[in-house]
XYZ file of C-alpha atoms in Angstrom:
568
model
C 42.969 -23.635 7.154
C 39.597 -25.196 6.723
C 38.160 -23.975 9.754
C 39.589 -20.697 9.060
C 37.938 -20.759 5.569
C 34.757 -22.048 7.237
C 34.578 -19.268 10.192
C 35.098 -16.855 7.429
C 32.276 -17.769 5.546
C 30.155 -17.549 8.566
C 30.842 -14.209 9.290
C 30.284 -13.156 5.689
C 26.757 -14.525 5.968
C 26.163 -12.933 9.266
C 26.957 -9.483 7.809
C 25.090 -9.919 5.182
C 22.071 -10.981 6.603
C 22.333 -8.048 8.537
C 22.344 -5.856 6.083
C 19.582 -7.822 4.701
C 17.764 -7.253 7.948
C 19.038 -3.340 8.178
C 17.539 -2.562 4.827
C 14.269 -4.072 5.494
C 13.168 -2.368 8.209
C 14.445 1.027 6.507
C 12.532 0.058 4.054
C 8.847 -0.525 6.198
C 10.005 2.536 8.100
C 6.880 4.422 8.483
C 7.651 7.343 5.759
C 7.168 11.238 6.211
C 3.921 11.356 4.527
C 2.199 8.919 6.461
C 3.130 10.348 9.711
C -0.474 10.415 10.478
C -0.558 6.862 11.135
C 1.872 6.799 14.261
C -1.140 7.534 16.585
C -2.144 4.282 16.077
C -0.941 1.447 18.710
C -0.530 -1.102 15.718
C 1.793 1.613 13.845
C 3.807 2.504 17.012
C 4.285 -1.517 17.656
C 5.383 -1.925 14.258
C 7.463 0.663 14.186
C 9.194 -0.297 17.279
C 9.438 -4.023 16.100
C 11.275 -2.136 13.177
C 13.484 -0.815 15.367
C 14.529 -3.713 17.188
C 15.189 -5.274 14.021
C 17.693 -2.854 13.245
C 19.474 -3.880 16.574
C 19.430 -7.653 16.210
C 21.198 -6.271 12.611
C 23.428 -4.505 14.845
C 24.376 -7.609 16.978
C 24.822 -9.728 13.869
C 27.014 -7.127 12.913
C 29.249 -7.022 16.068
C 29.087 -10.877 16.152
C 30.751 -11.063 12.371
C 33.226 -8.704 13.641
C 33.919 -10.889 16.917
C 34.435 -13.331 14.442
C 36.825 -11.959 12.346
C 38.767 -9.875 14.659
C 39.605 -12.389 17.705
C 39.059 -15.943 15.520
C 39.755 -15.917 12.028
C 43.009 -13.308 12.219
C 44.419 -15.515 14.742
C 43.828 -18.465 13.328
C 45.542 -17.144 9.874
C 48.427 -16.333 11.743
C 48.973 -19.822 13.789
C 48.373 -21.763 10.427
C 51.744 -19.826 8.950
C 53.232 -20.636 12.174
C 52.177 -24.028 11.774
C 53.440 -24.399 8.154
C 57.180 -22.608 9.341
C 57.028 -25.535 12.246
C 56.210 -28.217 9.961
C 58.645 -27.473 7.327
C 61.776 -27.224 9.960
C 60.443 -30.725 11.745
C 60.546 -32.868 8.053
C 63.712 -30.934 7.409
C 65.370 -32.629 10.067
C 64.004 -36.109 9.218
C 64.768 -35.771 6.219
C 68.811 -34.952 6.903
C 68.259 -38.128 8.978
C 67.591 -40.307 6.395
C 70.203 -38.708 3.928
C 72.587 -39.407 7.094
C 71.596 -43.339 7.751
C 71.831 -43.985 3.509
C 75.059 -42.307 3.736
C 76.548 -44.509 6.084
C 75.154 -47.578 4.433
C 76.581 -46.527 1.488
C 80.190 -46.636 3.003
C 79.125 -49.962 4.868
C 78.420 -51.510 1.021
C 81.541 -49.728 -0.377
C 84.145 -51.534 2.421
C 81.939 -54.885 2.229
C 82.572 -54.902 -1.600
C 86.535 -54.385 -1.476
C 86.947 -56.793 1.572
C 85.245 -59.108 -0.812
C 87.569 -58.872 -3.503
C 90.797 -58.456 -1.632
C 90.044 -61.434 -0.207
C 89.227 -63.287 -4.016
C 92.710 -62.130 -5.035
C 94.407 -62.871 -2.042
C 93.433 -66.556 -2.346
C 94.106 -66.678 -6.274
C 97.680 -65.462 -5.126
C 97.946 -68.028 -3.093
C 97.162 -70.844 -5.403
C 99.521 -68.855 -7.859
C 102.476 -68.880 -5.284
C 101.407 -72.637 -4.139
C 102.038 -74.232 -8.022
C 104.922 -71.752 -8.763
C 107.291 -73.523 -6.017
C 107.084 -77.030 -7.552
C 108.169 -75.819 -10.790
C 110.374 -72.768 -10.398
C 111.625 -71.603 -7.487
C 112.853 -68.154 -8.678
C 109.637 -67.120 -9.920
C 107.786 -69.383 -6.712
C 109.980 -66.690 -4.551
C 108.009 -63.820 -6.668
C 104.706 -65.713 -6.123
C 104.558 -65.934 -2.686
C 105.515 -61.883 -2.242
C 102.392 -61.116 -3.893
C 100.358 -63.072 -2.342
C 101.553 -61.884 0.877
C 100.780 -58.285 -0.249
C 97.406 -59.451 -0.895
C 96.452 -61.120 2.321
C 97.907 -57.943 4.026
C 95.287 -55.739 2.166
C 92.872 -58.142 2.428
C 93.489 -57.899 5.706
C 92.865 -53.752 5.807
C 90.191 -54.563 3.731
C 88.588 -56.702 6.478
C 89.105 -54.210 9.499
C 87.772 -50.883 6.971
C 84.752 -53.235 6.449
C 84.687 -53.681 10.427
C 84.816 -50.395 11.466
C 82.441 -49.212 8.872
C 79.836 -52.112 9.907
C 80.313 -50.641 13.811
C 79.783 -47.342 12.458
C 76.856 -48.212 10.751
C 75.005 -49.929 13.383
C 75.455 -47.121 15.998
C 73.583 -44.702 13.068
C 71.377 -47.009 12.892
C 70.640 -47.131 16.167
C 70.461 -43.659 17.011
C 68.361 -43.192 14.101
C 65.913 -45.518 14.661
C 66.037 -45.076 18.840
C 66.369 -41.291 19.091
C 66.519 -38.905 15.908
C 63.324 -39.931 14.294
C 61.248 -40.944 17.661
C 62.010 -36.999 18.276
C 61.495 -36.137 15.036
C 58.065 -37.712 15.145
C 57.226 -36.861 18.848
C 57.544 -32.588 17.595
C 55.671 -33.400 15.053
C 53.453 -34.970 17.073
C 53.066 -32.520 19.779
C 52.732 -29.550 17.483
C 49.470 -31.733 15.616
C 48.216 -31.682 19.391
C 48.614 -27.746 19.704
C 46.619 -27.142 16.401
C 43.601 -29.332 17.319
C 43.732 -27.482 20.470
C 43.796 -24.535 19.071
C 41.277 -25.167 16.361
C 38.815 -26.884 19.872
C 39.854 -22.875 21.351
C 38.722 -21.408 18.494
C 34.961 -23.194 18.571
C 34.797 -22.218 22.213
C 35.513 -18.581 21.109
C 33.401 -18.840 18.261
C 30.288 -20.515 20.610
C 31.381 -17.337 23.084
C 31.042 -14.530 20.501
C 27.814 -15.456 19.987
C 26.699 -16.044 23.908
C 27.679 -12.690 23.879
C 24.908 -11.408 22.103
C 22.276 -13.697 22.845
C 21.446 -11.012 25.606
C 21.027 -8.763 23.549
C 19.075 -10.614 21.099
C 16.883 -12.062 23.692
C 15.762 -8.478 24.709
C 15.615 -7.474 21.221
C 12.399 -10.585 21.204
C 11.387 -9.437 24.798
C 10.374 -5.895 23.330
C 9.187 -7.264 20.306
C 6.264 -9.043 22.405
C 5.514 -6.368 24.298
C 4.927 -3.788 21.869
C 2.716 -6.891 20.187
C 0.772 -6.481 23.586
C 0.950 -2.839 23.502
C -1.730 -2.837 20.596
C -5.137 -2.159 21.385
C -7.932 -2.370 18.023
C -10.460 -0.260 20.254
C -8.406 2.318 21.194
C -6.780 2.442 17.041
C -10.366 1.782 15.731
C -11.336 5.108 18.256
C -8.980 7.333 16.998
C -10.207 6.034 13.539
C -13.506 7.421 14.509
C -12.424 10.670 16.109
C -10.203 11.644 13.323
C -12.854 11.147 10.261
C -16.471 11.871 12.260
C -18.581 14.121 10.295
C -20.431 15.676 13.418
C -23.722 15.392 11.618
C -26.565 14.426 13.582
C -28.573 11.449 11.428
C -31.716 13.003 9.261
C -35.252 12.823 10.439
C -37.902 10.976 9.415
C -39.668 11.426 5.642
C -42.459 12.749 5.613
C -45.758 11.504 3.731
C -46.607 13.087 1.171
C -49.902 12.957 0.294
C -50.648 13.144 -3.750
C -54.267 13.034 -3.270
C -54.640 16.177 -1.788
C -55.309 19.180 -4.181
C -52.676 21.119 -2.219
C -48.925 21.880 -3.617
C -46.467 19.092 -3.498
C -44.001 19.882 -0.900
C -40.574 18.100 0.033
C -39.435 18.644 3.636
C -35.548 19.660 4.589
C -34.261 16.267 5.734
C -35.560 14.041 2.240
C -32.890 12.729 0.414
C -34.786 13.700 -3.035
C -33.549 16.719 -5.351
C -36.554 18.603 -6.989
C -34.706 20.292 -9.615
C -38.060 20.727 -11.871
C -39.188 23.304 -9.386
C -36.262 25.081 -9.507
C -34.257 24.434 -6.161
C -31.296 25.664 -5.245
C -30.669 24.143 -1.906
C -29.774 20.499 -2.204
C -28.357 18.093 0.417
C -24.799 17.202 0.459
C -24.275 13.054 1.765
C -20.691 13.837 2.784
C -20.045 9.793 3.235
C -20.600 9.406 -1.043
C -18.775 12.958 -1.930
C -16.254 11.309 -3.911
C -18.095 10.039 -6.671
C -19.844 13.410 -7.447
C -15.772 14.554 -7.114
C -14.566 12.010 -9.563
C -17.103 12.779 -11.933
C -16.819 16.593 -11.460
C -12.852 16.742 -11.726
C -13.471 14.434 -15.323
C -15.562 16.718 -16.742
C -14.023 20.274 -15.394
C -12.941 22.417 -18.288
C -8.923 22.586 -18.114
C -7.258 25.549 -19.743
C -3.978 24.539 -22.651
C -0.689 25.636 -22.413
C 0.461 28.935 -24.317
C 2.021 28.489 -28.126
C 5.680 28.527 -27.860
C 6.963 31.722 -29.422
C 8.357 32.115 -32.487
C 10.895 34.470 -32.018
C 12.329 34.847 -28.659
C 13.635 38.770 -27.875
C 17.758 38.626 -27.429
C 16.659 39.361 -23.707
C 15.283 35.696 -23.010
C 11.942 37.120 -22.649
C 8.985 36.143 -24.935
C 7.002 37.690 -27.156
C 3.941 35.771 -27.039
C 1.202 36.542 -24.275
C 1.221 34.468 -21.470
C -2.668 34.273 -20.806
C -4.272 30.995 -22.114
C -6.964 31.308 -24.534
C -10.175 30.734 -23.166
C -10.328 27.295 -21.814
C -12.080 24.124 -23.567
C -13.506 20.441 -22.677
C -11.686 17.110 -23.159
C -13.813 13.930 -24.082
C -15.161 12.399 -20.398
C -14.121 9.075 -22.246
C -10.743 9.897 -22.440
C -10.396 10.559 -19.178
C -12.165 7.679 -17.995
C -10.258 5.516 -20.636
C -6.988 6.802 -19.033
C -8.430 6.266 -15.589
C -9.320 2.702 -16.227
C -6.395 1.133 -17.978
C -3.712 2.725 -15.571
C -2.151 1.343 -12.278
C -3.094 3.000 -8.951
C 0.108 5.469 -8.541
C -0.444 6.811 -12.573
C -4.321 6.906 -11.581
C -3.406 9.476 -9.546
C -1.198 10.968 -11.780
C -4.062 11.734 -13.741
C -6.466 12.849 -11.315
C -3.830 15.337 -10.299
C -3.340 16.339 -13.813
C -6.547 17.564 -14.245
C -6.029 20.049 -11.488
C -4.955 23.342 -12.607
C -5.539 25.888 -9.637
C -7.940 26.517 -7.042
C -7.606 26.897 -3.399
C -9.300 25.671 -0.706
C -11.609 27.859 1.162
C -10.386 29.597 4.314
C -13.118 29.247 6.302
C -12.647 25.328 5.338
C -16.271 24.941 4.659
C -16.192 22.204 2.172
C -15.663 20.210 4.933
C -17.926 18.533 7.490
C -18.372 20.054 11.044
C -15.786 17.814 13.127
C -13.196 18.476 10.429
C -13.562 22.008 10.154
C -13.315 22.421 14.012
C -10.303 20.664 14.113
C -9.150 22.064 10.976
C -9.376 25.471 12.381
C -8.075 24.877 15.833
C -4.623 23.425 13.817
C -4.474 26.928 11.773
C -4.688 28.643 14.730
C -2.279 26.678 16.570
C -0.210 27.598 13.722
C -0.866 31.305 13.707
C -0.237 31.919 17.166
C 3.540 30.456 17.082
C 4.051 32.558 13.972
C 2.660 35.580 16.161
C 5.060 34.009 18.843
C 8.154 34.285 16.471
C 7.429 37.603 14.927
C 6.705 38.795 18.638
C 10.219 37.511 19.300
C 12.354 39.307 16.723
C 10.008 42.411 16.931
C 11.628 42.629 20.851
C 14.949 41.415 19.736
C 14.883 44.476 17.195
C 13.691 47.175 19.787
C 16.065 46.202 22.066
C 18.801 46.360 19.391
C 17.248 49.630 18.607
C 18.295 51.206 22.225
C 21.921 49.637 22.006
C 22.360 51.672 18.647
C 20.780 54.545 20.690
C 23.030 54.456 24.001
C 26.001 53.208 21.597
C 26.084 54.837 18.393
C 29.507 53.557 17.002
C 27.667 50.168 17.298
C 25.051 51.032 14.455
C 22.624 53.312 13.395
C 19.256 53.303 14.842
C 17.338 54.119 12.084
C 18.183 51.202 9.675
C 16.411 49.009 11.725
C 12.987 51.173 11.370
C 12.436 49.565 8.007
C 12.267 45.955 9.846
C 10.490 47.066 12.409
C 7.827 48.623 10.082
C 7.794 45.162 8.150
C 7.226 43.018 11.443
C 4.892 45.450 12.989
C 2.363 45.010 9.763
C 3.284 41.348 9.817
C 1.315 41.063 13.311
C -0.861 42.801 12.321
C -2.047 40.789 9.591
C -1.411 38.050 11.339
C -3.498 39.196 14.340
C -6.165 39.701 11.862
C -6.156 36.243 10.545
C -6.463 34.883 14.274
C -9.654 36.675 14.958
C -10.993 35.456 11.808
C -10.341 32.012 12.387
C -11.232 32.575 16.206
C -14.419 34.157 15.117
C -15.004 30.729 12.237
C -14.098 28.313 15.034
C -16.663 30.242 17.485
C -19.595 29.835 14.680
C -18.274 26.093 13.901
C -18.457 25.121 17.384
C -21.701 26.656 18.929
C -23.996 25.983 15.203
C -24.673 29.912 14.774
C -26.255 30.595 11.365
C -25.297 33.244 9.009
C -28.376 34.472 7.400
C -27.851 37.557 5.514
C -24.279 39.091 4.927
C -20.425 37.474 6.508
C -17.588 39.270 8.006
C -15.840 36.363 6.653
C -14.142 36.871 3.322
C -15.904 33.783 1.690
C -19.523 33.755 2.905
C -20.620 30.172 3.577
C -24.346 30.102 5.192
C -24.809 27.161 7.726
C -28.564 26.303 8.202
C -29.299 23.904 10.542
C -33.055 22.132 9.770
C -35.593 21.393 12.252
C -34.678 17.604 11.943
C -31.138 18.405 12.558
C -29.530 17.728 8.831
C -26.826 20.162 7.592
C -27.221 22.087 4.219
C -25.325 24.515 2.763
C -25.248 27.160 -0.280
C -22.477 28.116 -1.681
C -21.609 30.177 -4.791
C -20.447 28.241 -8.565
C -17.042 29.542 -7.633
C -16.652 27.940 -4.106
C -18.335 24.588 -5.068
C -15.655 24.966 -7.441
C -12.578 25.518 -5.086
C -14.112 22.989 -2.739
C -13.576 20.250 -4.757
C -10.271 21.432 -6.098
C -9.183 21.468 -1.924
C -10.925 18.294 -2.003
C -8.664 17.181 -4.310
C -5.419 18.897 -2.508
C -6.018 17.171 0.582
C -6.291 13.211 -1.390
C -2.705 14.093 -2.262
C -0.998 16.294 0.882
C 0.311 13.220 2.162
C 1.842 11.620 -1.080
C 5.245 10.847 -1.074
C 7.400 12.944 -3.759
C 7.202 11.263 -7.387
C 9.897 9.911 -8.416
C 12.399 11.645 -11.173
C 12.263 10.045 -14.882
C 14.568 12.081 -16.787
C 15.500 15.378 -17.351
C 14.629 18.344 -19.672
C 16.169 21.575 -20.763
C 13.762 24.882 -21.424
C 13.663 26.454 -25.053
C 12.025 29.051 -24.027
C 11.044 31.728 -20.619
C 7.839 30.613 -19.222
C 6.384 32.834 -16.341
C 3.735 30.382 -14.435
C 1.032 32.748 -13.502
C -1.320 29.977 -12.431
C -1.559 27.672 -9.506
C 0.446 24.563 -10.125
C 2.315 25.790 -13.056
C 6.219 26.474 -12.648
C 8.193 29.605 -14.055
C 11.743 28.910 -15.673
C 14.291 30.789 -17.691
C 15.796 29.782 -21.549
C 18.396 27.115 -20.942
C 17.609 25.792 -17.905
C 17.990 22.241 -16.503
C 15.140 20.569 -14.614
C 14.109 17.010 -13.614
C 10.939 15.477 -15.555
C 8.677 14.220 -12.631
C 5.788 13.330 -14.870
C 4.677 12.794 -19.202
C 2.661 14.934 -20.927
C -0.318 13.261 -20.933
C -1.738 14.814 -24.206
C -2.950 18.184 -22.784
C 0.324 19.825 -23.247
C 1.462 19.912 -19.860
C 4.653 18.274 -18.357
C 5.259 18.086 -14.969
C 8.810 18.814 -13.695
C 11.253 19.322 -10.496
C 13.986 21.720 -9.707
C 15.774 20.968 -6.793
C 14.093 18.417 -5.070
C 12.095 21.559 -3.577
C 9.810 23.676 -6.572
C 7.454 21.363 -8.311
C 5.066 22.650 -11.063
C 3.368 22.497 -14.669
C 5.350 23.854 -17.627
C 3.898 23.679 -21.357
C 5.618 20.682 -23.129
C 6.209 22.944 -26.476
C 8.382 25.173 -24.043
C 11.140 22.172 -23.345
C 13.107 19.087 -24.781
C 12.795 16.032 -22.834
C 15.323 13.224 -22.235
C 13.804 10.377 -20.563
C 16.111 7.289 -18.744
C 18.526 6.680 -21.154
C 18.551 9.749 -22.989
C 19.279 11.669 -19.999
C 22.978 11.247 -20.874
C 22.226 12.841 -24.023
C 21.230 15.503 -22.236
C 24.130 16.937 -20.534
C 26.184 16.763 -24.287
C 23.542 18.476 -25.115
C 24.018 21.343 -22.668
């Protein structure tokens, strides 16, 4: 039973210290949004040390089971034969001994009345012997009884006999034969459990030489994905993902302040003369960010609509949706919450400040490289949507001439509607191609725009003598590139997680970009606080994410959440 108990506990520990081991490495498991990072030989070898992980969990797993299955069932079900065994083995010895006491018993019993038969039979005597010398009627009387008691003193003495023969043969079967076999079962069954406990060790030892195989290749592929890594190739791809394609500035030129002439500043110096009224200005892509930050802080952000005070029976509201004309929050605010918040709600913040904008689609707020390659992945993207929409447009047409040779089948005409649809769908998309061909084309072979753009937002590339790279673009594209700026710091961020829930008071239709419509009534998961401009950010389904105005819902947060549902 203690080994049992002991094996048992083993196998407890091995499960759980698999599932120990199975829940760590699902929870390093490279997630969705950093997908990026598995073309890197140091992710890749992680991630396949992960995986290995998960099978040595998987052996400790099949080991506990080996354990429980072949060693500690059996082992449960010998010990209750054991105990059955056992119990029969000192039942017998113990009728034994009842046997051996009861015959000594009778031994004492026959000892005791030979004893006093023979007392009385020798007081009868003496009786009988003084009787005769003084009356020989009553000396005659005398010596009757004590005839009668020398003849039972004389059963007495041959009961006591045959009860001390009797006794001795017990005794000597008990002592020579019941108990030695008594003892020698008990005995030989004591041998069959420590062999079977020294079988169960072997087994146990066994289960586990059984997956030291395993194990061992587990560590074997381990090591060599920790020689699979190579820095330069990671450090590389490092390089080839985030290069600019800039060629380095020239020289600065002198400027000489002692001649009378006008004070000029060539193309490729770092200084901005805004007294003289210059519009072109160098961008240093490598220190963007702070001119971002500070940008994003003090961008005007528009409120959320007044709730309305009356609702129509219909669910629809009365009050105009369209903000009123937008205003400026303190930058120390904003740098106040910036400050004394964690990393994750720091970007909680920078993203609240975002309230629409797109990114450009000729992706010129981006340096050379990354436009290139972030036009070759649209088109990439528009040519297997062509692809598809090629597909079904065939798959319709030939449809189409079933109906025709096969009327009862369907009616050739209500698939012109579809066909109308995916015709104007290639079309577009067609379009699209050639105007990202046509951007990739000027991206790639440096042509400069330098009066008018096919494209539909002009972006004019001038390259300098020196080789710098300038640009001009309009208020509102400096303006959408830093709100795609801003897009692409959070693509790859996984999904907040929820914090309570909130029911809608009122219809909301979300006209701008990042807001979210909703009808009166509805339920929806609060993602993010309003952080005092009105806005709360909330989930519906795990899928639509978006801004509503705070007025426009009651929130339950953690515990409340409960009171929600009474609520509804």
């Amino acid at each position: 039973e203690r080994y049992t108990k002991f094996v048992k506990e083993r196998a407890d520990i091995e499960l759980s210290y698999a599932k120990q081991i199975r829940n760590l490495s699902k929870k390093y498991h490279p997630k969705r949004s950093r997908e990026d990072e598995s073309r890197y030989t140091w992710c890749l070898a992680f991630a396949a040390t992960l995986h290995q992980l998960s099978e040595l969990a998987v052996q400790r797993e099949e080991l506990a089971e080996n354990l429980n299955t072949h060693i500690v069932s059996e082992l449960t079900r010998y010990t209750q034969e054991l105990k059955s065994e056992r119990k029969s083995h000192f039942h017998d010895g113990r009728r034994a001994q009842q046997h051996i006491e009861s015959s000594w018993k009778q031994l004492e019993s026959s000892k005791r009345r030979f004893e006093r038969d023979c007392k009385e039979a020798e007081r009868a005597q003496h009786t009988s012997d003084r009787m005769d010398l003084d009356n020989k009627t009553e000396g005659e009387k005398a010596r009757q009884t004590a005839q009668q008691k020398q003849q039972a003193a004389e059963e007495s003495r041959k009961d006591y006999v045959t009860s001390l023969n009797q006794f001795n043969q017990d005794q000597h079967q008990h002592y020579r034969t019941l108990v030695p076999v008594i003892y020698q079962r008990i005995q030989d069954m004591e041998e069959r459990r420590i062999e079977r406990v020294a079988e169960a060790m072997r087994s146990s030892a066994e289960a586990e030489r059984k997956v030291l195989p395993v194990v061992s290749r587990c560590l074997d592929a381990m090591m060599d994905a920790a020689e699979s890594i190579q820095p330069r190739m990671d450090t590389r791809q490092v390089v080839e993902v985030y290069k600019s394609g800039f060629d380095p500035p020239g020289d600065v030129e002198f400027e000489d302040y002692s001649a009378t002439m006008r004070r000029s500043i060539s193309e490729s110096s770092y200084l901005d003369d805004r007294t003289e009224g210059r519009r072109h200005s160098r961008k240093l892509w490598p220190f963007i960010r702070k001119n971002k930050l500070l940008t994003l802080l003090s961008s005007p952000r528009q409120p959320p609509p007044p709730p309305p005070t009356s609702p129509s029976p219909g669910g629809v509201s009365d009050s105009p949706q369209s903000p009123p004309p937008a205003s400026r929050e303190p930058i120390t605010q904003r740098l106040n919450d910036l400050m004394t918040s964690g990393s994750r709600t720091r970007k909680q913040c920078l993203r609240s400040l975002k309230r629409g904008g797109s990114s450009p689609a000729d992706c010129s707020h981006l340096p050379p490289e990354q436009r290139r390659k972030k036009l070759q992945n649209r088109i990439s993207n528009i040519n297997q949507e062509i692809q598809r929409e090629r597909e079904q447009r065939d798959a319709l047409l030939k449809m189409r001439e079933v109906y025709e040779r096969s009327p009862q089948m369907g009616d050739a005409d209500s698939l012109e509607p579809r066909l109308e649809e995916v015709k104007q769908s290639l079309q577009r998309l067609e379009e699209e191609l050639r105007r990202h061909q046509f951007r990739l084309c000027v991206c790639s072979s440096g042509c400069v725009c330098s009066s008018g753009c096919v494209l539909d937002s002009c972006v004019c590339l001038c390259v300098s003598p020196d080789g710098s790279y300038t640009e001009d673009h309009s208020a509102e594209l400096t303006f959408k590139s830093r709100s795609s700026e801003f897009d692409d710091d959070f693509d790859d961020e996984e999904p907040l997680p929820s914090i309570g829930t909130c029911k809608s008071l009122y219809p909301f239709q979300g006209q701008n970009e990042g807001t979210l419509s909703m009808v009166e009534g509805e339920l929806l998961s609060v993602v993010e606080e309003d952080k005092g401009d009105g806005w709360t950010r909330v989930r519906r389904n795990l899928e639509e994410e978006g801004y509503v105005p705070t007025s426009y819902i009651k929130v339950f947060l953690d515990g409340s959440a409960k009171g929600a549902m009474t609520y509804i």
